[in-house]
JSON list of C-alpha atoms in Angstrom, two decimals:
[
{"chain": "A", "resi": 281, "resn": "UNK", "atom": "CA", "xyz": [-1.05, 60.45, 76.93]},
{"chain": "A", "resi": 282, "resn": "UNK", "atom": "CA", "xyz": [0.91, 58.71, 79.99]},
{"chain": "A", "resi": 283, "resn": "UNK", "atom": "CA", "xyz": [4.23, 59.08, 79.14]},
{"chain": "A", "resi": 284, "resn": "UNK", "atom": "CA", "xyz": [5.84, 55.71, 79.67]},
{"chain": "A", "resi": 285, "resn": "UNK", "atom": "CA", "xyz": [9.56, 56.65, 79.74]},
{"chain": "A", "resi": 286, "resn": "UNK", "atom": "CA", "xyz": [12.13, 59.45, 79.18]},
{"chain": "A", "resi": 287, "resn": "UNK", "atom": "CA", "xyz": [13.33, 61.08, 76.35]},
{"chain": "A", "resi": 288, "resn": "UNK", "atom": "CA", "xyz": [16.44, 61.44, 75.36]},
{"chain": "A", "resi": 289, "resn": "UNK", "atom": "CA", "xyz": [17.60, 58.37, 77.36]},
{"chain": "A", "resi": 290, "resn": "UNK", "atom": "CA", "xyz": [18.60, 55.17, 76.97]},
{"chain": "A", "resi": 291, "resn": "UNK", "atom": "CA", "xyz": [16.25, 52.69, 77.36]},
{"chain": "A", "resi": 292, "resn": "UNK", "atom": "CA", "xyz": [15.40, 48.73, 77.63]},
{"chain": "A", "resi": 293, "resn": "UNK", "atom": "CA", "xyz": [12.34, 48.30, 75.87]},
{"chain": "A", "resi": 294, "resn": "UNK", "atom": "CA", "xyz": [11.41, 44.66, 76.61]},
{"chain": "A", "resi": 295, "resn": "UNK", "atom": "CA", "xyz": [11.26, 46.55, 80.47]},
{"chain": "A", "resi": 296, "resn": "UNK", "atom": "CA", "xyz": [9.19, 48.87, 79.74]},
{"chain": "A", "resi": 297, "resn": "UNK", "atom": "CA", "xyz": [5.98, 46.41, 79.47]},
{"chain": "A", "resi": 298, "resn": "UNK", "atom": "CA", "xyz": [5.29, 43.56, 82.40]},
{"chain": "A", "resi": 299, "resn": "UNK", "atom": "CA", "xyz": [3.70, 40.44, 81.02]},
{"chain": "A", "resi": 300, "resn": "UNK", "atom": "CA", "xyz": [-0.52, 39.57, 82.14]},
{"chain": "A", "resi": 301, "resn": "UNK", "atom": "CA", "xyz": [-1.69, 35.88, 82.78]},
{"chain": "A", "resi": 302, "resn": "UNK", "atom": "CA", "xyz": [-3.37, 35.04, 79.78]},
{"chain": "A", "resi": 303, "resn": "UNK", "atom": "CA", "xyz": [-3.63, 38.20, 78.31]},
{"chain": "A", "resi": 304, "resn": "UNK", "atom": "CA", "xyz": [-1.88, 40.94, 75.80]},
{"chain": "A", "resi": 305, "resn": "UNK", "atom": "CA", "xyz": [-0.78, 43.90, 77.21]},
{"chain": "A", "resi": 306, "resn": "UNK", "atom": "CA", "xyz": [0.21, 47.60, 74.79]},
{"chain": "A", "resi": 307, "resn": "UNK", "atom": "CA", "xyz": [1.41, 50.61, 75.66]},
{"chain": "A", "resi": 308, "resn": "UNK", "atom": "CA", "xyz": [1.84, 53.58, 73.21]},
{"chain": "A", "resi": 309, "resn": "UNK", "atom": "CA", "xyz": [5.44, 54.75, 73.04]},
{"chain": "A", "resi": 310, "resn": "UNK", "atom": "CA", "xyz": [4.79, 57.22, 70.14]},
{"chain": "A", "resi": 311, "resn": "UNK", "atom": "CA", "xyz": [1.86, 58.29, 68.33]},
{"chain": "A", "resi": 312, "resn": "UNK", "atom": "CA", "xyz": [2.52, 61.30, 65.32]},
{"chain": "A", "resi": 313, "resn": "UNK", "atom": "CA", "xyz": [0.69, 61.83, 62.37]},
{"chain": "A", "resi": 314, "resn": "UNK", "atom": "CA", "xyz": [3.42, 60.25, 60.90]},
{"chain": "A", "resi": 315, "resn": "UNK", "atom": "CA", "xyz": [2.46, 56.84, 62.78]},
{"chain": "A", "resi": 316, "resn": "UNK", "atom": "CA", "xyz": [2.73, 55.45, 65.83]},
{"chain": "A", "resi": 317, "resn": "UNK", "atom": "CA", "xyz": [5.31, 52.84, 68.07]},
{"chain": "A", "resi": 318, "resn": "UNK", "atom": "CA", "xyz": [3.80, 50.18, 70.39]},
{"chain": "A", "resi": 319, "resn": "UNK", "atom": "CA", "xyz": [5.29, 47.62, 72.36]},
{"chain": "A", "resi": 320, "resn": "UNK", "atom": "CA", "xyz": [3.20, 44.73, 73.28]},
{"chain": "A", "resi": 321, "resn": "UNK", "atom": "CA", "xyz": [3.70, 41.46, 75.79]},
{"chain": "A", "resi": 322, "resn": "UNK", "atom": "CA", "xyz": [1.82, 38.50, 75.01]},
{"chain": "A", "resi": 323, "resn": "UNK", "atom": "CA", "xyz": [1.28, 35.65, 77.04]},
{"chain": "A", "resi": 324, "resn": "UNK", "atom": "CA", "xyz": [1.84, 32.15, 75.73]},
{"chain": "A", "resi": 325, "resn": "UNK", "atom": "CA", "xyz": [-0.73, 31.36, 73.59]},
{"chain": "A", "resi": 326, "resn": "UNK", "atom": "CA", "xyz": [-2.20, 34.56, 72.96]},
{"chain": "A", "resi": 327, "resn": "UNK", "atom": "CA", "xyz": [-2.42, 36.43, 69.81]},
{"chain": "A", "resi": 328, "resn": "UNK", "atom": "CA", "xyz": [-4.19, 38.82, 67.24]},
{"chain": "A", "resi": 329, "resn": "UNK", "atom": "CA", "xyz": [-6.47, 37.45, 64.52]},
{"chain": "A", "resi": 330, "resn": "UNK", "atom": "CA", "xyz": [-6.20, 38.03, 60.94]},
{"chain": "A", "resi": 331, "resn": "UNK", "atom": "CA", "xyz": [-6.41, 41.54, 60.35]},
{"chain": "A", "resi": 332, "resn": "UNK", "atom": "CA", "xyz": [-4.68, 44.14, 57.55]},
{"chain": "A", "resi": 333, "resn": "UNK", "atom": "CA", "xyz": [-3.34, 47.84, 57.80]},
{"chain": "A", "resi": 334, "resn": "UNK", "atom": "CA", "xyz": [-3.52, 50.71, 55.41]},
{"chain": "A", "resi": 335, "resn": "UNK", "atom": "CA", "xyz": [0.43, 51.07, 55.92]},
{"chain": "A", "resi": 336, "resn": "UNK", "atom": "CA", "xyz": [3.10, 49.17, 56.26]},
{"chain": "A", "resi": 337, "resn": "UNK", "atom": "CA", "xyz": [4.40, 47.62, 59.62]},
{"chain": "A", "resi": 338, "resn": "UNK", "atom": "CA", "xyz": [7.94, 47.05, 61.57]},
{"chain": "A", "resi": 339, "resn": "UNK", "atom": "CA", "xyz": [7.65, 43.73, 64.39]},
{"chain": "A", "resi": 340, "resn": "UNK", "atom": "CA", "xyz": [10.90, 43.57, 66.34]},
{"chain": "A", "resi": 341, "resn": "UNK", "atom": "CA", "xyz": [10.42, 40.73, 68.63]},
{"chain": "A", "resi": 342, "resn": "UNK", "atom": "CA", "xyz": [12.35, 41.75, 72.13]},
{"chain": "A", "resi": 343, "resn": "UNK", "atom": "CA", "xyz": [11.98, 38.52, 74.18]},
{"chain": "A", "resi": 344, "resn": "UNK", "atom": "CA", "xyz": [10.21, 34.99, 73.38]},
{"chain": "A", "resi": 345, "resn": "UNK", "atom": "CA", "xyz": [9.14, 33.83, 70.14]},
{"chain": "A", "resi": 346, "resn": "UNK", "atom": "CA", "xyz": [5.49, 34.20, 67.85]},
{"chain": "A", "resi": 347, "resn": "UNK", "atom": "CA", "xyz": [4.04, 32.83, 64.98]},
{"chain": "A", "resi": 348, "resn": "UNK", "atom": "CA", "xyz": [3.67, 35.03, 62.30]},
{"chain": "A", "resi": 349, "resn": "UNK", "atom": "CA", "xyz": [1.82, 34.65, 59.67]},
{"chain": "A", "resi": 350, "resn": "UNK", "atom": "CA", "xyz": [1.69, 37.11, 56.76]},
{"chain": "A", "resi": 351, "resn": "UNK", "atom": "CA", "xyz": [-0.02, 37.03, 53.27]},
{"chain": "A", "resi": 352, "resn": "UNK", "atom": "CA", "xyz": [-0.55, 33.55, 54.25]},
{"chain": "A", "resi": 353, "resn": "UNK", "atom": "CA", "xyz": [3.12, 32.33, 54.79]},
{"chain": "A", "resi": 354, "resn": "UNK", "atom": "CA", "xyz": [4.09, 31.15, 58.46]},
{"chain": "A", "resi": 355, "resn": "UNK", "atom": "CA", "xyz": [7.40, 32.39, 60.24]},
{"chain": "A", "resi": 356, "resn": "UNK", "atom": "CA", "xyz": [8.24, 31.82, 63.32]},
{"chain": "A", "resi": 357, "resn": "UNK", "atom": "CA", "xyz": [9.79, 35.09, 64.75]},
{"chain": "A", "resi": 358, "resn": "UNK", "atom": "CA", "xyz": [12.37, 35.03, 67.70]},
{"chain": "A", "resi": 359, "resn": "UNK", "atom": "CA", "xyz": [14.04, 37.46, 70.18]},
{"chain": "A", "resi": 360, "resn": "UNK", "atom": "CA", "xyz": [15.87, 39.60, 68.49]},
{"chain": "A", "resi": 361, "resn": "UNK", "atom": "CA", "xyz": [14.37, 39.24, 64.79]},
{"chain": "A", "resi": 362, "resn": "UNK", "atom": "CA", "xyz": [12.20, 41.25, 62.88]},
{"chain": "A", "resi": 363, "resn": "UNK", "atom": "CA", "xyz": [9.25, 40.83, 60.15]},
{"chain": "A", "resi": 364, "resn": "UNK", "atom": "CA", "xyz": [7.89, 43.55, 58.02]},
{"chain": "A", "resi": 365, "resn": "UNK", "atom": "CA", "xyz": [3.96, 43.51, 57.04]},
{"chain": "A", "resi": 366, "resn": "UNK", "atom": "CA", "xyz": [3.66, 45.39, 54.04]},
{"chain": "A", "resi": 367, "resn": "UNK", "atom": "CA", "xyz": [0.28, 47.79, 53.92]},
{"chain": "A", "resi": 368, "resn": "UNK", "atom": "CA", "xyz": [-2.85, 45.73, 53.22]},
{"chain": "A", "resi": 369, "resn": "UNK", "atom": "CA", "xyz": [-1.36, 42.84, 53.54]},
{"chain": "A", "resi": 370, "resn": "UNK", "atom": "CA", "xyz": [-3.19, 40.18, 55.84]},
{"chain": "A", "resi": 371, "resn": "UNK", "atom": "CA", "xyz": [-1.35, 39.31, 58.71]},
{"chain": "A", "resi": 372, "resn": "UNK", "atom": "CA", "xyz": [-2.40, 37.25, 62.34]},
{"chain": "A", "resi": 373, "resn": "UNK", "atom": "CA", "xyz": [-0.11, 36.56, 65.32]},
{"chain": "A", "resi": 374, "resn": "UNK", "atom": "CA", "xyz": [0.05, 33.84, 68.32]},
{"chain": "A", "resi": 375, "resn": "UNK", "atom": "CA", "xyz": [2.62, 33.88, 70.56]},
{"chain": "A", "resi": 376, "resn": "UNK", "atom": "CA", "xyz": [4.72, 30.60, 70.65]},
{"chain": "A", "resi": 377, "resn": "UNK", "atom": "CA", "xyz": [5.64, 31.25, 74.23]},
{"chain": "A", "resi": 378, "resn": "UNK", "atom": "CA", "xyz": [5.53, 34.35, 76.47]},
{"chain": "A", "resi": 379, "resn": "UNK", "atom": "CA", "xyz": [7.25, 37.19, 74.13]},
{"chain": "A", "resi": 380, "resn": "UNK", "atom": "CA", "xyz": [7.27, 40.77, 73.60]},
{"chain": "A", "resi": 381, "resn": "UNK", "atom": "CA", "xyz": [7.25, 42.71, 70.80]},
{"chain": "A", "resi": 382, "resn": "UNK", "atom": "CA", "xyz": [7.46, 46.55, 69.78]},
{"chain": "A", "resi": 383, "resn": "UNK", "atom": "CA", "xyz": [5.65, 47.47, 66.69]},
{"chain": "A", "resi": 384, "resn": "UNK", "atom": "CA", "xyz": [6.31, 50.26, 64.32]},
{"chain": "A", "resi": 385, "resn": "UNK", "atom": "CA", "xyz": [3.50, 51.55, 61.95]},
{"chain": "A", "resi": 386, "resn": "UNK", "atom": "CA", "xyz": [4.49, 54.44, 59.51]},
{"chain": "A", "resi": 387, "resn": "UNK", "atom": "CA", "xyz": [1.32, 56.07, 57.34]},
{"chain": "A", "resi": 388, "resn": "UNK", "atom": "CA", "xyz": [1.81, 57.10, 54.24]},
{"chain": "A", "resi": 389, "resn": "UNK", "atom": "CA", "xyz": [1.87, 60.55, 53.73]},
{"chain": "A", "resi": 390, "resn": "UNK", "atom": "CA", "xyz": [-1.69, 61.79, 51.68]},
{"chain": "A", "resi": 391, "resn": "UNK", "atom": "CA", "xyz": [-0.90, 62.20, 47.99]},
{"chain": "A", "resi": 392, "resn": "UNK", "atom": "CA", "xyz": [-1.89, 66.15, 46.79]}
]
C-alpha cells in the first residue's frame, strides 16, 4: 500500500485528501486485522447508498457538512462532529456541500 503520510508526525487530515468534481475520493490511512481508517472527500451532492457493516463505525466529519442517515433517523453532520454507526445497522450518506470525512471501522475480534 501507498503510504499517504508519515508516522509518527503530526498531521492535518482534511489535507491529506484533495476534493474531485463530482466525485468521492478515499484513501486508506490504515488497514490491520483489527480494521481499517479511511478518509474520504465528497463533492456536493455526492454520497453512498444504503448499505450496513458487520462492525461498528467512527465518521468524524473534517470540513463541510453530510446527511447522515442511520437506522433510518436523519442527522445532519458538520465539521468537526462525529456519528457512530453501530454494526449492521443501515446507514446512507450525501454530502450537503463539499466535505470530508475520515472513517474508522474496528472488527470485532472472532469469538473462540
Amino acid at each position: 500500500m501507498e503510504q499517504s503520510f508519515q508516522k509518527g508526525t503530526v498531521l492535518h487530515l482534511a489535507s491529506l485528501i484533495d476534493y474531485s468534481e463530482g466525485g468521492i475520493i478515499s484513501k486508506q490511512l490504515i488497514k490491520s486485522p483489527a480494521g481499517n481508517i479511511t478518509l474520504f472527500s465528497f463533492d456536493k451532492g455526492e454520497g453512498l447508498s444504503e448499505h450496513r457493516a458487520p462492525f461498528d463505525a467512527l465518521v468524524q466529519v473534517l470540513e463541510g457538512s453530510a446527511n447522515i442517515t442511520v437506522n433510518g433517523t436523519l442527522f445532519t453532520v458538520k465539521a468537526g462532529e462525529s456519528i457512530v454507526f453501530p454494526a449492521n445497522a443501515p446507514h446512507a450518506l450525501t454530502a450537503a456541500e463539499r466535505f470530508k470525512m475520515l472513517l474508522t471501522m474496528i472488527k470485532e475480534p472472532a469469538t473462540v
